[in-house]
XYZ file of C-alpha atoms in Angstrom:
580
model
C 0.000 0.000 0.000
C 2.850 2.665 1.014
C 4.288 1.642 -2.406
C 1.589 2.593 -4.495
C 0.594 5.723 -2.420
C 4.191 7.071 -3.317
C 3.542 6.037 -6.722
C 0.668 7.754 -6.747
C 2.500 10.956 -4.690
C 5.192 10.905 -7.525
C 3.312 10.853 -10.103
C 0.869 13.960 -8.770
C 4.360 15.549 -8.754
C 5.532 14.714 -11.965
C 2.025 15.602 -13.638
C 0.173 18.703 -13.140
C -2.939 17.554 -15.174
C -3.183 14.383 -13.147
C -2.711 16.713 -10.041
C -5.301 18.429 -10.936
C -8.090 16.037 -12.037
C -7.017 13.688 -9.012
C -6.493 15.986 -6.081
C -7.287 20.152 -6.716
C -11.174 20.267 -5.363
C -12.739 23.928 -6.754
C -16.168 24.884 -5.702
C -19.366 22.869 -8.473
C -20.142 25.367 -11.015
C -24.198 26.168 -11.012
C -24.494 25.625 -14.457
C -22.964 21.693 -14.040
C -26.173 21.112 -11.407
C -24.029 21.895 -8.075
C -25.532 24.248 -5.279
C -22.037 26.064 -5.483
C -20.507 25.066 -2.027
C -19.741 22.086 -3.014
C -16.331 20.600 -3.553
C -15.097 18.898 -6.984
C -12.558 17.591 -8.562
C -11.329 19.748 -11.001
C -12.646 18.625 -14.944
C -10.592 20.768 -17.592
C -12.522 22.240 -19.995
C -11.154 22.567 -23.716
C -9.465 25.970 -23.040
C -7.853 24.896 -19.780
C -6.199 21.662 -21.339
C -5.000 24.096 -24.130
C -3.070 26.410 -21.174
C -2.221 23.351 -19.412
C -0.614 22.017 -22.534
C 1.107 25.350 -23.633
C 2.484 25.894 -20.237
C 4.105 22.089 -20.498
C 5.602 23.084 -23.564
C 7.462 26.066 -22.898
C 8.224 24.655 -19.055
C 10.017 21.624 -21.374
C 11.341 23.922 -24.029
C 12.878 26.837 -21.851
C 12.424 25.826 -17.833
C 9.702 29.154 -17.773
C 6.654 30.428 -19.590
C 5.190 33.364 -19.597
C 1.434 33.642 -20.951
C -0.808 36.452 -22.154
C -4.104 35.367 -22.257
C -6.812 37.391 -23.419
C -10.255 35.768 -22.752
C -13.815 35.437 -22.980
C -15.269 35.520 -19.428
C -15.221 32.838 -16.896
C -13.988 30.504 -18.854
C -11.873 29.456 -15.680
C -8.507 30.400 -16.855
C -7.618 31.501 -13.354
C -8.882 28.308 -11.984
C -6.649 26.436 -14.297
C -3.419 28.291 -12.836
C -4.331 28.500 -9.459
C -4.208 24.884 -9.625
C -0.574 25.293 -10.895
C 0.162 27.501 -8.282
C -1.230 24.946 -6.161
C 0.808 22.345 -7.152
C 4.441 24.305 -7.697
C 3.609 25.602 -4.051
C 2.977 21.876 -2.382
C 5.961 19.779 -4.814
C 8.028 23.095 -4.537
C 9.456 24.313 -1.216
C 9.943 27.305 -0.456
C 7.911 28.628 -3.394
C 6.748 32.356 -3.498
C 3.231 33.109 -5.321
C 2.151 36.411 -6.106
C -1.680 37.304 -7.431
C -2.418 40.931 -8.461
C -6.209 41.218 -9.357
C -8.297 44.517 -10.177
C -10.625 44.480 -7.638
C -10.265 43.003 -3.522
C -13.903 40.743 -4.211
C -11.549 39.575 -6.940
C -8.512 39.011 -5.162
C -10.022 37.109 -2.806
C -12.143 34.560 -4.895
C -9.064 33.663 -6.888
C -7.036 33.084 -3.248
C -9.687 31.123 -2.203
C -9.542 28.384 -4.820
C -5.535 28.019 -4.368
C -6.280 27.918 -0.579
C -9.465 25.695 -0.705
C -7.675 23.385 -3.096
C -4.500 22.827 -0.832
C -6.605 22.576 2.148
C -8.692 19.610 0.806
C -6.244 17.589 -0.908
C -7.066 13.423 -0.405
C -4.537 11.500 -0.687
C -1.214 14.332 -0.496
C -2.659 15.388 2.661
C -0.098 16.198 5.769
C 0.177 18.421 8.359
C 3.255 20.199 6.736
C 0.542 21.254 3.444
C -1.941 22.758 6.289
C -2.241 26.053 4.528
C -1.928 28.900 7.447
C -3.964 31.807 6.424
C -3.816 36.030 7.166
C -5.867 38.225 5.276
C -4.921 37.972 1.296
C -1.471 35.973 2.070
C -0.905 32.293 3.390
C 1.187 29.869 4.041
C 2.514 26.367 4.250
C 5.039 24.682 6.682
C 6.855 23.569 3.678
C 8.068 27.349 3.231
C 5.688 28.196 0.524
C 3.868 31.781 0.681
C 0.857 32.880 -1.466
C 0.649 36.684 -1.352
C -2.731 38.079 -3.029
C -2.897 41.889 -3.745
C -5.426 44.161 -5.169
C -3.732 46.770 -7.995
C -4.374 50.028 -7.400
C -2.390 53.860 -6.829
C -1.100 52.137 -2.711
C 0.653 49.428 -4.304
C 4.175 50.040 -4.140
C 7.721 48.411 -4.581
C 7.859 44.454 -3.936
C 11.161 43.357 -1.884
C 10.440 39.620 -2.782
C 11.473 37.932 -5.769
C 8.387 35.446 -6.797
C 8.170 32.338 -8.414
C 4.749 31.986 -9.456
C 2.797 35.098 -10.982
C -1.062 35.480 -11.906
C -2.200 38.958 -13.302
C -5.484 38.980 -13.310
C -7.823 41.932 -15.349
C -4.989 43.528 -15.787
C -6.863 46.035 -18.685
C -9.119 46.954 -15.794
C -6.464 47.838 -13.167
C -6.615 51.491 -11.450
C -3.162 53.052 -11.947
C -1.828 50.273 -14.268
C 1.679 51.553 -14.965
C 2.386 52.291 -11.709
C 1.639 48.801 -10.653
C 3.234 47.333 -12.937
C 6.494 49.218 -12.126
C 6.244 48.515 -8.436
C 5.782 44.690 -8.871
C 7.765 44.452 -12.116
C 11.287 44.109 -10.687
C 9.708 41.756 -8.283
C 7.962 39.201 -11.002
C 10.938 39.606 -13.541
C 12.521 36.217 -13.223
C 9.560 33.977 -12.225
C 9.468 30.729 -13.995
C 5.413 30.787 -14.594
C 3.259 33.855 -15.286
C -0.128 34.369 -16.366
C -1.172 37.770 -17.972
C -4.781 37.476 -18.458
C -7.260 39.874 -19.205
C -10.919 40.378 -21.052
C -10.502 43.541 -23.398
C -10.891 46.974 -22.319
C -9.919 49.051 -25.067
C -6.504 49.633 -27.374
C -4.590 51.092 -24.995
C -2.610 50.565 -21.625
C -0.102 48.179 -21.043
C -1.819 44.757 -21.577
C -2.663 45.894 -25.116
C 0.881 46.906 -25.825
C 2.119 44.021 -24.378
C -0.343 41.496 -26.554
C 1.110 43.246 -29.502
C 4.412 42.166 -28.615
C 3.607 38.664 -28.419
C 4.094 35.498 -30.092
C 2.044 32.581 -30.900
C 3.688 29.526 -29.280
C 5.017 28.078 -33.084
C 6.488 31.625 -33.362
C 8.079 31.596 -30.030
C 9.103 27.905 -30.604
C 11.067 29.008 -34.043
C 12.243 31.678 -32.518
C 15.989 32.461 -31.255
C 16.296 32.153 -27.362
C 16.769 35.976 -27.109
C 13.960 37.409 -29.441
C 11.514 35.385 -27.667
C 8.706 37.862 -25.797
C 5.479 35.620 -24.290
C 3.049 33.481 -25.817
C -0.018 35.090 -26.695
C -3.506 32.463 -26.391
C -6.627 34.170 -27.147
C -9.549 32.090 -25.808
C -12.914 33.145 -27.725
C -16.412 32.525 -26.225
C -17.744 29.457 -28.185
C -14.779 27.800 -26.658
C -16.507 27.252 -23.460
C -19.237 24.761 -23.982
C -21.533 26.118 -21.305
C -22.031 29.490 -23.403
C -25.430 27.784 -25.862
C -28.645 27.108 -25.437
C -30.742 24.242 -25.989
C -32.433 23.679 -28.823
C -34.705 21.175 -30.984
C -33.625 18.599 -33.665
C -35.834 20.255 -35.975
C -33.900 23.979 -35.470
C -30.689 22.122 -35.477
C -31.672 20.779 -39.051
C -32.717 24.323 -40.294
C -29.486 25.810 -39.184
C -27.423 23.211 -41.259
C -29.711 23.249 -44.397
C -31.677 26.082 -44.420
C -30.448 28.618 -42.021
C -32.307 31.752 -43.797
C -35.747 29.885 -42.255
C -34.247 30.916 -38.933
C -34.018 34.552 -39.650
C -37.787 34.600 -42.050
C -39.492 33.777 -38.747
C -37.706 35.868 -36.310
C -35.795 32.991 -34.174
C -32.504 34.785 -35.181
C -31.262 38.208 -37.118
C -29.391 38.515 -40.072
C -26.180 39.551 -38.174
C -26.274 36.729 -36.063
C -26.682 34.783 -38.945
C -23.606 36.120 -40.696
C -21.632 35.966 -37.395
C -23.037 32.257 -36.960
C -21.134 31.397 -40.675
C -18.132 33.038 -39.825
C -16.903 31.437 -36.947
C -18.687 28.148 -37.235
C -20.663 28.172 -34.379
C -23.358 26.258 -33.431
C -27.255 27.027 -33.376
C -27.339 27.150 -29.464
C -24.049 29.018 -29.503
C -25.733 31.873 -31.732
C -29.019 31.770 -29.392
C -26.526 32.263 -25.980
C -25.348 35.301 -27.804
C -28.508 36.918 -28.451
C -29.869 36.001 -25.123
C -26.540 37.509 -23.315
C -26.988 40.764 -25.636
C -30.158 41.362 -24.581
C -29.360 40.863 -21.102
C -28.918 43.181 -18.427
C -25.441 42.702 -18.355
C -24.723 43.806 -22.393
C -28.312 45.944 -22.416
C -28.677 45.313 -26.151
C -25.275 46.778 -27.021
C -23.524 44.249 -29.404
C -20.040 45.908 -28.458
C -20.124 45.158 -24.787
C -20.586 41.487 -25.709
C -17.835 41.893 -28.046
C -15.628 43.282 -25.515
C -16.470 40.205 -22.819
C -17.276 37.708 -25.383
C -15.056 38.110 -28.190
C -14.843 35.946 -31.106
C -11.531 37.208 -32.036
C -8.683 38.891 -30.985
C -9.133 42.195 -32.962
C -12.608 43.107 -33.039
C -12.983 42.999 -28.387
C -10.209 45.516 -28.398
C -12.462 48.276 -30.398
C -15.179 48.027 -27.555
C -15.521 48.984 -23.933
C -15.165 52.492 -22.558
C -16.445 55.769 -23.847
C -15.114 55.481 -27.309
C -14.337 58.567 -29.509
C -15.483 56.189 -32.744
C -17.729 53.193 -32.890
C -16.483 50.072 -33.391
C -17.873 49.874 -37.049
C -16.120 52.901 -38.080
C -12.788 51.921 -36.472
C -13.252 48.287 -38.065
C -13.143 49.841 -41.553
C -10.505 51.669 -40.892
C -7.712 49.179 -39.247
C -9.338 47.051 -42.699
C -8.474 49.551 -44.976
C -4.751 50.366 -43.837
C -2.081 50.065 -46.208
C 1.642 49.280 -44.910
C 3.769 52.024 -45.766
C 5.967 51.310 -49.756
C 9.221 52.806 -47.898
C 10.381 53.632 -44.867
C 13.379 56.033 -43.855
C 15.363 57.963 -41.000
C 15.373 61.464 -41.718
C 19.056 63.343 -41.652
C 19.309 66.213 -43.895
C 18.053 64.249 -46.170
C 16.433 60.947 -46.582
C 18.227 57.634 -45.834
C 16.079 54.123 -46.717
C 16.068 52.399 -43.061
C 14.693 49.292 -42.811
C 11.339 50.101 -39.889
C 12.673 53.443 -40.296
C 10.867 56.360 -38.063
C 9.616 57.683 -41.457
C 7.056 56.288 -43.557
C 6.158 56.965 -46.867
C 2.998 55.997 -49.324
C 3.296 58.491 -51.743
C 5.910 61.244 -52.842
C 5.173 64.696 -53.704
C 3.073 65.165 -56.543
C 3.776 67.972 -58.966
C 0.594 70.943 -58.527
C -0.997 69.442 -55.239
C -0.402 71.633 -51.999
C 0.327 69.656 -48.466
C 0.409 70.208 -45.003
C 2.112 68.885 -42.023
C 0.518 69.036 -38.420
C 3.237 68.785 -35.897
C 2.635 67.460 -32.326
C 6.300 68.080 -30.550
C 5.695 65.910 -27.625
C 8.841 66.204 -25.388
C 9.292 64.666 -22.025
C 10.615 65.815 -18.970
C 14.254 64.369 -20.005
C 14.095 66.860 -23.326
C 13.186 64.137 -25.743
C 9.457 62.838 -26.589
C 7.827 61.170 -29.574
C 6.789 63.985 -31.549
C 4.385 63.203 -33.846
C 4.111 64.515 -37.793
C 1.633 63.829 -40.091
C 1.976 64.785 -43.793
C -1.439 65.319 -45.724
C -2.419 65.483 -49.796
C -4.866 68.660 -50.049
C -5.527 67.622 -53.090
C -6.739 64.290 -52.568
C -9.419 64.941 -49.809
C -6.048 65.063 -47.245
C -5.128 61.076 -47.552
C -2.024 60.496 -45.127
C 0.839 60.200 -47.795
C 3.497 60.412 -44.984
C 4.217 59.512 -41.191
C 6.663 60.333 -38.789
C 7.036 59.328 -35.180
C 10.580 58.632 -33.230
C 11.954 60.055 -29.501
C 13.137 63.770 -30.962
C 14.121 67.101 -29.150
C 12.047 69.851 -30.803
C 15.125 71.504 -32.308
C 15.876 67.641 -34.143
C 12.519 67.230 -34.813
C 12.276 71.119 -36.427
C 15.130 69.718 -38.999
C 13.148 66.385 -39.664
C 10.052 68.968 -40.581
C 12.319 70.761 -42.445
C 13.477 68.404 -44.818
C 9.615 67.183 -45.042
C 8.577 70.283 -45.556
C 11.022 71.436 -48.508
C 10.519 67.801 -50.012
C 6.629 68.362 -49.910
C 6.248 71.563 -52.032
C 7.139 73.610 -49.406
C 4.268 72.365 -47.408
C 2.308 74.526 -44.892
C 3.287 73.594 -41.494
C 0.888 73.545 -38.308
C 2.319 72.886 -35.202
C 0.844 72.862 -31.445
C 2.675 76.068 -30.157
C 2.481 75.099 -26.386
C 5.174 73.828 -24.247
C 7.923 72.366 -26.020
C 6.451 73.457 -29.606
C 7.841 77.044 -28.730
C 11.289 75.901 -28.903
C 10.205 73.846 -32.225
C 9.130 76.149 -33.998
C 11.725 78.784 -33.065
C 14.248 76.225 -34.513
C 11.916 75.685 -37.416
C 11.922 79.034 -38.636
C 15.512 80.365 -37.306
C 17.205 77.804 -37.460
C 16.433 76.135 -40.302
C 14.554 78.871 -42.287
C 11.691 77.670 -42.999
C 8.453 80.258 -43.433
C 5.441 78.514 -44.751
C 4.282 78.101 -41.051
C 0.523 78.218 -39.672
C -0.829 80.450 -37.628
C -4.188 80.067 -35.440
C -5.480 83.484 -34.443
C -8.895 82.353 -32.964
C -12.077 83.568 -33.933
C -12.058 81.328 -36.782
C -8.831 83.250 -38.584
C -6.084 81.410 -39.796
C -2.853 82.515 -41.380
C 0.135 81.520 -42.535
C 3.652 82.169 -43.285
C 5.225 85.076 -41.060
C 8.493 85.729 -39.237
C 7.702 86.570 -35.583
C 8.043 82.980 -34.291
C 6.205 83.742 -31.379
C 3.217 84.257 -33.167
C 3.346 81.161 -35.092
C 1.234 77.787 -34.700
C -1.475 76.688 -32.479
C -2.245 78.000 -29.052
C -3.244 74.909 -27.794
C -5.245 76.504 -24.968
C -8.434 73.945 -23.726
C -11.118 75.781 -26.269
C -8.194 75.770 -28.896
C -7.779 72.144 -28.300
C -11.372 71.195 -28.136
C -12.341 72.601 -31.144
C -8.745 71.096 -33.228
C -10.537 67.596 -31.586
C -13.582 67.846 -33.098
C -12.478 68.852 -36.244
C -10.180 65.631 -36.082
C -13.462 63.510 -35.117
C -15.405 65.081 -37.905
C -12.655 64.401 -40.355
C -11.479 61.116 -39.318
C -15.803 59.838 -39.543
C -15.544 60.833 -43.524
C -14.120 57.564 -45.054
C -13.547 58.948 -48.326
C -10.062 60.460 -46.377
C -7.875 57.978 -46.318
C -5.907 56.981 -43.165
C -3.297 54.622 -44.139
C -1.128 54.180 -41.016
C -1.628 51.404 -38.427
C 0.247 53.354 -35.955
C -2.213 56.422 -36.063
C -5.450 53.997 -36.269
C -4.216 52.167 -32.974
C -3.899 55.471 -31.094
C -7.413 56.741 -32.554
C -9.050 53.412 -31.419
C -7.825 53.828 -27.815
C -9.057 57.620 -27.824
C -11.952 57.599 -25.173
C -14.479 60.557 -23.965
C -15.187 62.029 -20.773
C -18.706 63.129 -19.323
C -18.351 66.211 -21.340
C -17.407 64.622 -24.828
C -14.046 65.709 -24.157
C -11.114 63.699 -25.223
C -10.116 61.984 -21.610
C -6.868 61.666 -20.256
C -5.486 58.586 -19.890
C -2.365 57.795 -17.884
C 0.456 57.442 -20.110
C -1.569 57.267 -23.359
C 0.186 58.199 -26.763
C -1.918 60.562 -28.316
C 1.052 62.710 -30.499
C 0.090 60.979 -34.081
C -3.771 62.108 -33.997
C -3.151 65.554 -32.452
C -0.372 66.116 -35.457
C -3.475 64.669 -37.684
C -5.931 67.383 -36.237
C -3.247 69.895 -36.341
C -3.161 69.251 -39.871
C -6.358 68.647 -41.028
C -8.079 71.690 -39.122
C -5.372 73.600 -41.173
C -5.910 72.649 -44.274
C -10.328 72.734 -43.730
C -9.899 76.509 -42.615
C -7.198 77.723 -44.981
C -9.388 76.468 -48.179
C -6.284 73.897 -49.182
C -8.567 71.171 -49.849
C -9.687 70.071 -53.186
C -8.560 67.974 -56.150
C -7.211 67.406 -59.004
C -6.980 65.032 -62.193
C -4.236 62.705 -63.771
C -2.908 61.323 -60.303
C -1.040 58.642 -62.215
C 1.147 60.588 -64.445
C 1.948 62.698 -61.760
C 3.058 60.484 -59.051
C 5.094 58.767 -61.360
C 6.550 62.035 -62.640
C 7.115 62.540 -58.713
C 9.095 59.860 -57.957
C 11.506 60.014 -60.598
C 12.140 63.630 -59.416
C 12.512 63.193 -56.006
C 14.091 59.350 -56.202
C 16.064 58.759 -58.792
C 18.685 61.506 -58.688
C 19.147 60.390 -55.210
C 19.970 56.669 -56.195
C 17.425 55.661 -54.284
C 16.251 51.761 -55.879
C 13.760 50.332 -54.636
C 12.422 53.022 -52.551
C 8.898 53.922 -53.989
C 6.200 51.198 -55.379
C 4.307 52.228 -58.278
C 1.359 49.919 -58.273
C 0.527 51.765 -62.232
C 3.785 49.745 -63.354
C 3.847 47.017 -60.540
C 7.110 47.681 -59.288
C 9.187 50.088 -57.438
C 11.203 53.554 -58.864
């Protein structure tokens, strides 16, 4: 008997999933028939095996992983790895486990399954797993800690160096960044993390850091030093206890005939198209129409996008007070074109592979541009100014983008060259701050005149020598009217927006109570202010209009501005399919 109960020890050791379907007890889900108090063995769903299985991989691959996971709700991704915690904390001595939720009801629900699960173990029972507990921390005899914190602007620097990391909301955390820099150092070297999160808008730190990530085959093929985190994006009809029940006879319409369904009003047409998109099952497409007109969603399809996503780029364009709808912003990140080149800007321009520059069309002989300027500058002296570079005469389509860490006086010689390059474009920069000192190095410096000027009272000029004088006043009237010209502009499709990096800002751009753009803790907003900068220049100074025979002139363009630079390769002309 002792032989086969330290088989049977070992092997819960050696095994998390057998750990876990043989030993972790979690409180019976209602929907499975259980009151809710009652203790079960732990059954993985589909998504949890999937985690399980990833974090076995990259454990067996590199001796750590590190997951994002963005989710549909409850799915029970954070009962999945609080059974891992569970188990690295009783097979691990000495093992230090750190939770950070978004809310203290939160913090202490996830604690509580770790805890309850260690504390009712069957067989690995001892007296050295008794789980000792204080508030949102406990402990075993073994040396293992569990430390559960809610985020928030009190939580500070972390002297301990943890093992075991679970992030939980982390889009919905209060003070996000400061969090994260207080716990960071602390969570750095930890051999398992989960980074999960429903969607809460393109923005903040979660969002940047899901861009950065890797599928696991990418982080697999990937060199041991480019390797980020493995992204796993969980979608709703994943979990099998998000349908409804339904007859054989519906079941049969939905396979053969599914346009009977929306004829007599059991579905709509969207859910419909939805339905054939993603494969999903009659009962699957009823839950989602039930849960949308729930109190929960209150008819609004985005909030079920945002907590019931079907994909992993459509629940980041919901949630919060959103400058655009969803729709709009859709068609937009759909329509954006990759830039043809890309360069750093010295005195002149170099090609750069991801250069700070980006280019989708040269300078086109008889159209008129202009270039908003946003000359963000940190406290250091450098920021990530932000210049757009409009075609007036093509209902002011983005034709080039610039965005890099500058000082205003490198950043003035960067417009400069733009600005010479671009017919002696008219240039209208935010005068505020740091865009003093830009503009003073824009026009003495570097000699440049063609410069805006925002008087107020709906007068605009331009050109002038008094740099003092020049640009935009960026008072809070001044800047809620550029922001509404921006919104008015962006909402008329027929102006194209070609850069991803300026449609990612706009989609995290959120309103206050007053319909005022909100302030967001260390949001990047420098690319769309340079775009209203821009844009409400051009509206008010009559630049906007258009012309004919596009073609022959862009061509003409780029062998202008290209070829007696021996440039190759630089420019693609889609009229001759290949590049100047």
């Amino acid at each position: 008997m002792g032989s086969k109960l330290d088989d049977y020890r070992a092997r819960c050791d050696a095994d998390v999933g057998y750990f876990l379907s043989h030993e972790f007890k979690i409180q019976g889900a209602a929907a499975a028939g259980y009151s809710g108090t009652e203790l079960v063995l732990l059954r993985e769903n589909d998504p949890q095996r999937e985690l399980r299985e990833i974090i076995d991989v990259m454990l067996k691959e590199a001796g750590k992983a590190f997951i994002q996971l963005l989710k549909a709700r409850q799915f029970g991704g954070s009962t999945e790895f609080q059974g891992h915690c569970a188990h690295a904390m009783i097979h691990k001595p000495r093992t230090q486990a750190l939770l950070v939720s978004y809310s203290d009801d939160s913090t202490a629900h996830i604690l509580n399954i770790a805890y309850n699960g260690i504390e009712n173990l069957d067989l690995l029972r001892s007296a050295s797993l008794k789980p000792r507990r204080r508030g949102t921390t406990f402990r075993l005899s073994n040396g293992s800690k569990f430390t559960g914190i809610t985020a928030g602007a009190g939580v500070g620097a972390h002297s301990f160096t943890y093992q075991v990391t679970h992030l939980s909301e982390r889009s919905w955390w209060d003070h996000e960044s400061d969090v994260m820099t207080g716990v960071g150092p602390a969570i750095k070297n930890a051999w398992l993390t989960l980074d999960e999160s429903t969607a809460n808008g393109p923005s903040g730190g979660f969002y940047n850091d899901w861009r950065r990530g890797m599928t696991l085959a990418e982080w697999l093929a990937a060199p041991v030093s480019r390797r980020t985190h493995v992204n796993v994006f969980v979608p709703y009809y994943k979990c099998e206890w998000y349908t409804e029940p339904t007859t054989p006879l519906a079941e049969a319409l939905w396979r053969t005939n599914p346009g009977e369904l929306v004829a007599s009003g059991v579905i709509d047409a969207e859910s419909l198209d939805v339905g054939r998109k993603w494969g999903l099952t009659l009962g699957q497409v009823l839950w989602r129409l039930a849960t949308i007109a729930s109190k929960a969603c209150g008819g609004s399809v985005e909030k079920f996008v945002q907590q019931y996503p079907v994909d992993p780029e459509t629940c980041w364009l919901a949630g919060g007070r959103k400058v655009f709808g969803a729709s709009i912003l859709k068609a937009r990140l759909e329509a954006h074109e990759g830039p043809s080149a890309t360069y750093e800007v010295t005195d002149e321009l170099v090609a750069r592979v991801d250069g700070p520059l980006w280019i989708w069309k040269m300078p086109v002989d008889g159209h008129d541009y202009v270039i908003g300027v946003d000359p963000s500058v940190s406290e250091q002296g450098v920021g990530f100014g932000g210049v757009q570079v409009l075609d007036c005469c093509d209902n002011l389509a983005q034709v080039a983008e610039y965005n890099a860490p500058r000082s205003p006086r490198d950043l003035a010689r960067v417009v400069a060259v733009l600005g010479a390059m671009y017919t002696t474009a008219l240039v209208a920069p935010e005068r505020r701050n740091h865009g003093a000192a830009f503009i003073d190095s824009l026009v003495n410096e570097y000699g440049y005149s063609n410069v805006y000027q925002f008087m107020g009272d709906g007068i605009s000029v331009s050109a002038g020598s008094n740099s003092t004088l020049l640009g935009i006043d960026t008072v809070s009237k001044v800047r809620d009217l550029m922001f509404q010209e921006g919104r008015t502009t962006f909402a008329q499709l027929r102006t194209k927006i070609r850069s991803r990096r300026l449609l990612d800002e706009i989609a995290g751009l959120q309103t206050d109570d007053n319909d005022r753009l909100k302030k967001i803790q260390r949001q990047r907003t420098d690319l769309w202010w340079s775009w209203c900068f821009g844009a409400y220049a051009a509206n008010h100074m009559g630049l906007v209009r258009k012309i004919d025979d596009e073609e022959e002139a862009e061509r003409k363009a780029a062998e202008r501005w290209l070829k007696p630079r021996g440039i190759e390769g630089a420019f693609y002309d889609p009229a001759i399919g290949g590049y100047w």
